[in-house]
């Protein structure tokens, strides 16, 4: 972030086109993110984070979003690819 925190900050866009800050849980994840990848259709964002965490943010259907720890006590995930 501009304040030196390194936080990834997101915005939510309502169906009516109104812009607002992302919900708090997404902002907390943004503090740990090391890398991002977007699906070819633009509907899913994958984020690798500290402590071997992988997040899937399904933008079209938030119920399909998930968070996983890939290895207990593991290193940060620093690269994510989608094909």
Tab-separated table of N, CA and C in Angstrom:
chain	number	residue	atom	x	y	z
A	1	UNK	N	0.803	-1.188	0.000
A	1	UNK	CA	0.000	0.000	0.000
A	1	UNK	C	0.845	1.250	0.000
A	2	UNK	N	0.227	2.357	-0.217
A	2	UNK	CA	0.933	3.637	-0.247
A	2	UNK	C	1.525	3.992	1.103
A	3	UNK	N	0.957	3.413	2.159
A	3	UNK	CA	1.456	3.733	3.499
A	3	UNK	C	2.604	2.821	3.919
A	4	UNK	N	3.112	1.990	3.000
A	4	UNK	CA	4.250	1.130	3.301
A	4	UNK	C	3.899	-0.204	3.917
A	5	UNK	N	2.608	-0.532	4.046
A	5	UNK	CA	2.229	-1.800	4.663
A	5	UNK	C	2.353	-2.965	3.706
A	6	UNK	N	2.362	-2.730	2.402
A	6	UNK	CA	2.422	-3.811	1.439
A	6	UNK	C	1.098	-4.529	1.282
A	7	UNK	N	0.043	-3.968	1.759
A	7	UNK	CA	-1.271	-4.600	1.722
A	7	UNK	C	-1.897	-4.495	0.341
A	8	UNK	N	-2.454	-5.620	-0.149
A	8	UNK	CA	-3.253	-5.601	-1.372
A	8	UNK	C	-4.662	-5.190	-0.973
A	9	UNK	N	-5.182	-4.170	-1.620
A	9	UNK	CA	-6.497	-3.660	-1.237
A	9	UNK	C	-7.446	-3.837	-2.397
A	10	UNK	N	-8.630	-4.322	-2.119
A	10	UNK	CA	-9.608	-4.578	-3.162
A	10	UNK	C	-10.845	-3.727	-3.024
A	11	UNK	N	-11.595	-3.704	-4.109
A	11	UNK	CA	-12.838	-2.953	-4.155
A	11	UNK	C	-13.959	-3.882	-4.578
A	12	UNK	N	-15.149	-3.592	-4.098
A	12	UNK	CA	-16.342	-4.345	-4.473
A	12	UNK	C	-17.197	-3.455	-5.358
A	13	UNK	N	-17.704	-4.018	-6.445
A	13	UNK	CA	-18.574	-3.269	-7.353
A	13	UNK	C	-19.946	-3.936	-7.324
A	14	UNK	N	-20.953	-3.172	-6.945
A	14	UNK	CA	-22.314	-3.704	-6.868
A	14	UNK	C	-22.883	-3.868	-8.278
A	15	UNK	N	-23.957	-4.684	-8.420
A	15	UNK	CA	-24.584	-4.819	-9.736
A	15	UNK	C	-25.010	-3.470	-10.321
A	16	UNK	N	-25.299	-2.499	-9.461
A	16	UNK	CA	-25.672	-1.163	-9.921
A	16	UNK	C	-24.484	-0.288	-10.279
A	17	UNK	N	-23.262	-0.803	-10.088
A	17	UNK	CA	-22.059	-0.063	-10.442
A	17	UNK	C	-21.468	0.763	-9.322
A	18	UNK	N	-21.989	0.655	-8.090
A	18	UNK	CA	-21.438	1.417	-6.972
A	18	UNK	C	-20.147	0.759	-6.479
A	19	UNK	N	-19.183	1.573	-6.145
A	19	UNK	CA	-17.876	1.116	-5.700
A	19	UNK	C	-17.747	1.297	-4.197
A	20	UNK	N	-17.248	0.244	-3.517
A	20	UNK	CA	-17.022	0.328	-2.068
A	20	UNK	C	-15.806	-0.527	-1.713
A	21	UNK	N	-15.166	-0.255	-0.556
A	21	UNK	CA	-14.031	-1.076	-0.147
A	21	UNK	C	-14.452	-2.541	0.023
A	22	UNK	N	-13.523	-3.432	-0.251
A	22	UNK	CA	-13.782	-4.861	-0.088
A	22	UNK	C	-14.130	-5.166	1.364
A	23	UNK	N	-14.871	-6.260	1.615
A	23	UNK	CA	-15.205	-6.633	2.987
A	23	UNK	C	-13.946	-6.882	3.830
A	24	UNK	N	-14.050	-6.699	5.114
A	24	UNK	CA	-12.909	-6.831	6.039
A	24	UNK	C	-12.146	-8.151	5.883
A	25	UNK	N	-12.818	-9.309	5.777
A	25	UNK	CA	-12.031	-10.551	5.628
A	25	UNK	C	-11.105	-10.523	4.422
A	26	UNK	N	-11.529	-9.911	3.323
A	26	UNK	CA	-10.669	-9.830	2.144
A	26	UNK	C	-9.492	-8.900	2.390
A	27	UNK	N	-9.697	-7.846	3.155
A	27	UNK	CA	-8.592	-6.936	3.462
A	27	UNK	C	-7.571	-7.622	4.361
A	28	UNK	N	-8.013	-8.478	5.270
A	28	UNK	CA	-7.077	-9.211	6.131
A	28	UNK	C	-6.217	-10.150	5.306
A	29	UNK	N	-6.816	-10.831	4.332
A	29	UNK	CA	-6.060	-11.714	3.443
A	29	UNK	C	-5.033	-10.897	2.670
A	30	UNK	N	-5.421	-9.714	2.232
A	30	UNK	CA	-4.532	-8.864	1.452
A	30	UNK	C	-3.241	-8.507	2.158
A	31	UNK	N	-3.227	-8.555	3.468
A	31	UNK	CA	-2.017	-8.242	4.225
A	31	UNK	C	-0.977	-9.353	4.114
A	32	UNK	N	-1.401	-10.562	3.718
A	32	UNK	CA	-0.492	-11.713	3.663
A	32	UNK	C	-0.163	-12.164	2.245
A	33	UNK	N	-0.817	-11.607	1.237
A	33	UNK	CA	-0.673	-12.073	-0.139
A	33	UNK	C	0.719	-11.798	-0.687
A	34	UNK	N	1.279	-12.794	-1.371
A	34	UNK	CA	2.587	-12.663	-2.014
A	34	UNK	C	2.483	-12.684	-3.539
A	35	UNK	N	1.404	-13.309	-4.091
A	35	UNK	CA	1.255	-13.394	-5.538
A	35	UNK	C	-0.211	-13.579	-5.904
A	36	UNK	N	-0.570	-13.232	-7.135
A	36	UNK	CA	-1.949	-13.351	-7.627
A	36	UNK	C	-1.956	-13.938	-9.031
A	37	UNK	N	-3.042	-14.631	-9.362
A	37	UNK	CA	-3.295	-15.082	-10.733
A	37	UNK	C	-4.800	-15.001	-10.953
A	38	UNK	N	-5.196	-14.668	-12.168
A	38	UNK	CA	-6.610	-14.547	-12.518
A	38	UNK	C	-6.933	-15.593	-13.577
A	39	UNK	N	-8.079	-16.254	-13.430
A	39	UNK	CA	-8.490	-17.263	-14.403
A	39	UNK	C	-8.717	-16.599	-15.758
A	40	UNK	N	-8.580	-17.359	-16.858
A	40	UNK	CA	-8.762	-16.776	-18.194
A	40	UNK	C	-10.121	-16.099	-18.393
A	41	UNK	N	-11.168	-16.593	-17.722
A	41	UNK	CA	-12.495	-15.981	-17.878
A	41	UNK	C	-12.710	-14.806	-16.928
A	42	UNK	N	-11.734	-14.528	-16.046
A	42	UNK	CA	-11.811	-13.399	-15.134
A	42	UNK	C	-12.739	-13.591	-13.948
A	43	UNK	N	-13.243	-14.805	-13.743
A	43	UNK	CA	-14.208	-15.043	-12.667
A	43	UNK	C	-13.567	-15.504	-11.363
A	44	UNK	N	-12.309	-15.948	-11.414
A	44	UNK	CA	-11.661	-16.483	-10.227
A	44	UNK	C	-10.285	-15.841	-10.063
A	45	UNK	N	-9.973	-15.440	-8.835
A	45	UNK	CA	-8.652	-14.909	-8.499
A	45	UNK	C	-8.022	-15.861	-7.492
A	46	UNK	N	-6.781	-16.265	-7.767
A	46	UNK	CA	-6.026	-17.128	-6.863
A	46	UNK	C	-4.936	-16.281	-6.216
A	47	UNK	N	-4.715	-16.495	-4.932
A	47	UNK	CA	-3.684	-15.736	-4.221
A	47	UNK	C	-2.843	-16.686	-3.387
A	48	UNK	N	-1.530	-16.583	-3.517
A	48	UNK	CA	-0.596	-17.307	-2.670
A	48	UNK	C	-0.169	-16.376	-1.563
A	49	UNK	N	-0.007	-16.912	-0.361
A	49	UNK	CA	0.273	-16.048	0.786
A	49	UNK	C	1.318	-16.656	1.703
A	50	UNK	N	1.603	-15.927	2.762
A	50	UNK	CA	2.532	-16.395	3.788
A	50	UNK	C	2.016	-17.693	4.393
A	51	UNK	N	2.904	-18.440	5.006
A	51	UNK	CA	2.587	-19.673	5.735
A	51	UNK	C	1.888	-20.701	4.858
A	52	UNK	N	2.306	-20.796	3.599
A	52	UNK	CA	1.821	-21.811	2.666
A	52	UNK	C	0.310	-21.767	2.445
A	53	UNK	N	-0.265	-20.580	2.475
A	53	UNK	CA	-1.710	-20.436	2.298
A	53	UNK	C	-2.044	-20.139	0.847
A	54	UNK	N	-3.111	-20.781	0.350
A	54	UNK	CA	-3.619	-20.546	-0.989
A	54	UNK	C	-5.090	-20.171	-0.876
A	55	UNK	N	-5.469	-19.091	-1.536
A	55	UNK	CA	-6.851	-18.612	-1.501
A	55	UNK	C	-7.422	-18.641	-2.910
A	56	UNK	N	-8.705	-18.989	-3.016
A	56	UNK	CA	-9.435	-18.906	-4.277
A	56	UNK	C	-10.637	-18.005	-4.030
A	57	UNK	N	-10.675	-16.894	-4.727
A	57	UNK	CA	-11.796	-15.969	-4.627
A	57	UNK	C	-12.626	-16.107	-5.892
A	58	UNK	N	-13.780	-16.714	-5.772
A	58	UNK	CA	-14.668	-16.895	-6.921
A	58	UNK	C	-15.573	-15.672	-6.984
A	59	UNK	N	-15.320	-14.793	-7.937
A	59	UNK	CA	-16.016	-13.518	-8.002
A	59	UNK	C	-17.472	-13.660	-8.414
A	60	UNK	N	-17.785	-14.642	-9.263
A	60	UNK	CA	-19.158	-14.828	-9.724
A	60	UNK	C	-20.017	-15.566	-8.697
A	61	UNK	N	-19.410	-16.423	-7.881
A	61	UNK	CA	-20.144	-17.205	-6.885
A	61	UNK	C	-19.285	-17.331	-5.623
A	62	UNK	N	-19.350	-16.352	-4.707
A	62	UNK	CA	-18.501	-16.353	-3.513
A	62	UNK	C	-18.579	-17.628	-2.681
A	63	UNK	N	-19.665	-18.378	-2.779
A	63	UNK	CA	-19.778	-19.636	-2.020
A	63	UNK	C	-18.733	-20.649	-2.462
A	64	UNK	N	-18.171	-20.489	-3.658
A	64	UNK	CA	-17.145	-21.404	-4.158
A	64	UNK	C	-15.734	-20.962	-3.769
A	65	UNK	N	-15.605	-19.838	-3.068
A	65	UNK	CA	-14.297	-19.383	-2.616
A	65	UNK	C	-13.781	-20.310	-1.532
A	66	UNK	N	-12.457	-20.390	-1.400
A	66	UNK	CA	-11.889	-21.250	-0.357
A	66	UNK	C	-10.517	-20.754	0.060
A	67	UNK	N	-10.068	-21.280	1.170
A	67	UNK	CA	-8.724	-21.002	1.677
A	67	UNK	C	-8.134	-22.328	2.145
A	68	UNK	N	-6.886	-22.578	1.802
A	68	UNK	CA	-6.219	-23.822	2.185
A	68	UNK	C	-4.799	-23.535	2.643
A	69	UNK	N	-4.341	-24.317	3.606
A	69	UNK	CA	-2.934	-24.298	3.984
A	69	UNK	C	-2.320	-25.506	3.299
A	70	UNK	N	-1.382	-25.268	2.393
A	70	UNK	CA	-0.832	-26.347	1.571
A	70	UNK	C	0.159	-27.233	2.313
A	71	UNK	N	0.853	-26.693	3.273
A	71	UNK	CA	1.800	-27.470	4.073
A	71	UNK	C	1.857	-26.839	5.458
A	72	UNK	N	1.614	-27.628	6.473
A	72	UNK	CA	1.607	-27.100	7.831
A	72	UNK	C	2.943	-26.443	8.149
A	73	UNK	N	2.889	-25.177	8.532
A	73	UNK	CA	4.107	-24.439	8.869
A	73	UNK	C	5.011	-24.191	7.678
A	74	UNK	N	4.467	-24.304	6.459
A	74	UNK	CA	5.262	-24.162	5.249
A	74	UNK	C	5.658	-22.731	4.928
A	75	UNK	N	6.484	-22.628	3.921
A	75	UNK	CA	6.967	-21.319	3.459
A	75	UNK	C	5.873	-20.612	2.672
A	76	UNK	N	6.083	-19.352	2.423
A	76	UNK	CA	5.136	-18.554	1.645
A	76	UNK	C	5.020	-19.091	0.227
A	77	UNK	N	3.827	-18.989	-0.342
A	77	UNK	CA	3.629	-19.305	-1.756
A	77	UNK	C	3.923	-18.018	-2.514
A	78	UNK	N	4.907	-18.070	-3.396
A	78	UNK	CA	5.359	-16.859	-4.077
A	78	UNK	C	5.054	-16.856	-5.570
A	79	UNK	N	4.415	-17.897	-6.083
A	79	UNK	CA	4.027	-17.925	-7.492
A	79	UNK	C	2.790	-18.789	-7.655
A	80	UNK	N	1.846	-18.306	-8.450
A	80	UNK	CA	0.619	-19.043	-8.765
A	80	UNK	C	0.396	-18.904	-10.266
A	81	UNK	N	0.016	-20.000	-10.933
A	81	UNK	CA	-0.271	-19.968	-12.358
A	81	UNK	C	-1.605	-20.646	-12.618
A	82	UNK	N	-2.328	-20.161	-13.611
A	82	UNK	CA	-3.612	-20.713	-13.995
A	82	UNK	C	-3.573	-20.955	-15.499
A	83	UNK	N	-4.078	-22.124	-15.917
A	83	UNK	CA	-4.129	-22.380	-17.364
A	83	UNK	C	-5.511	-22.803	-17.778
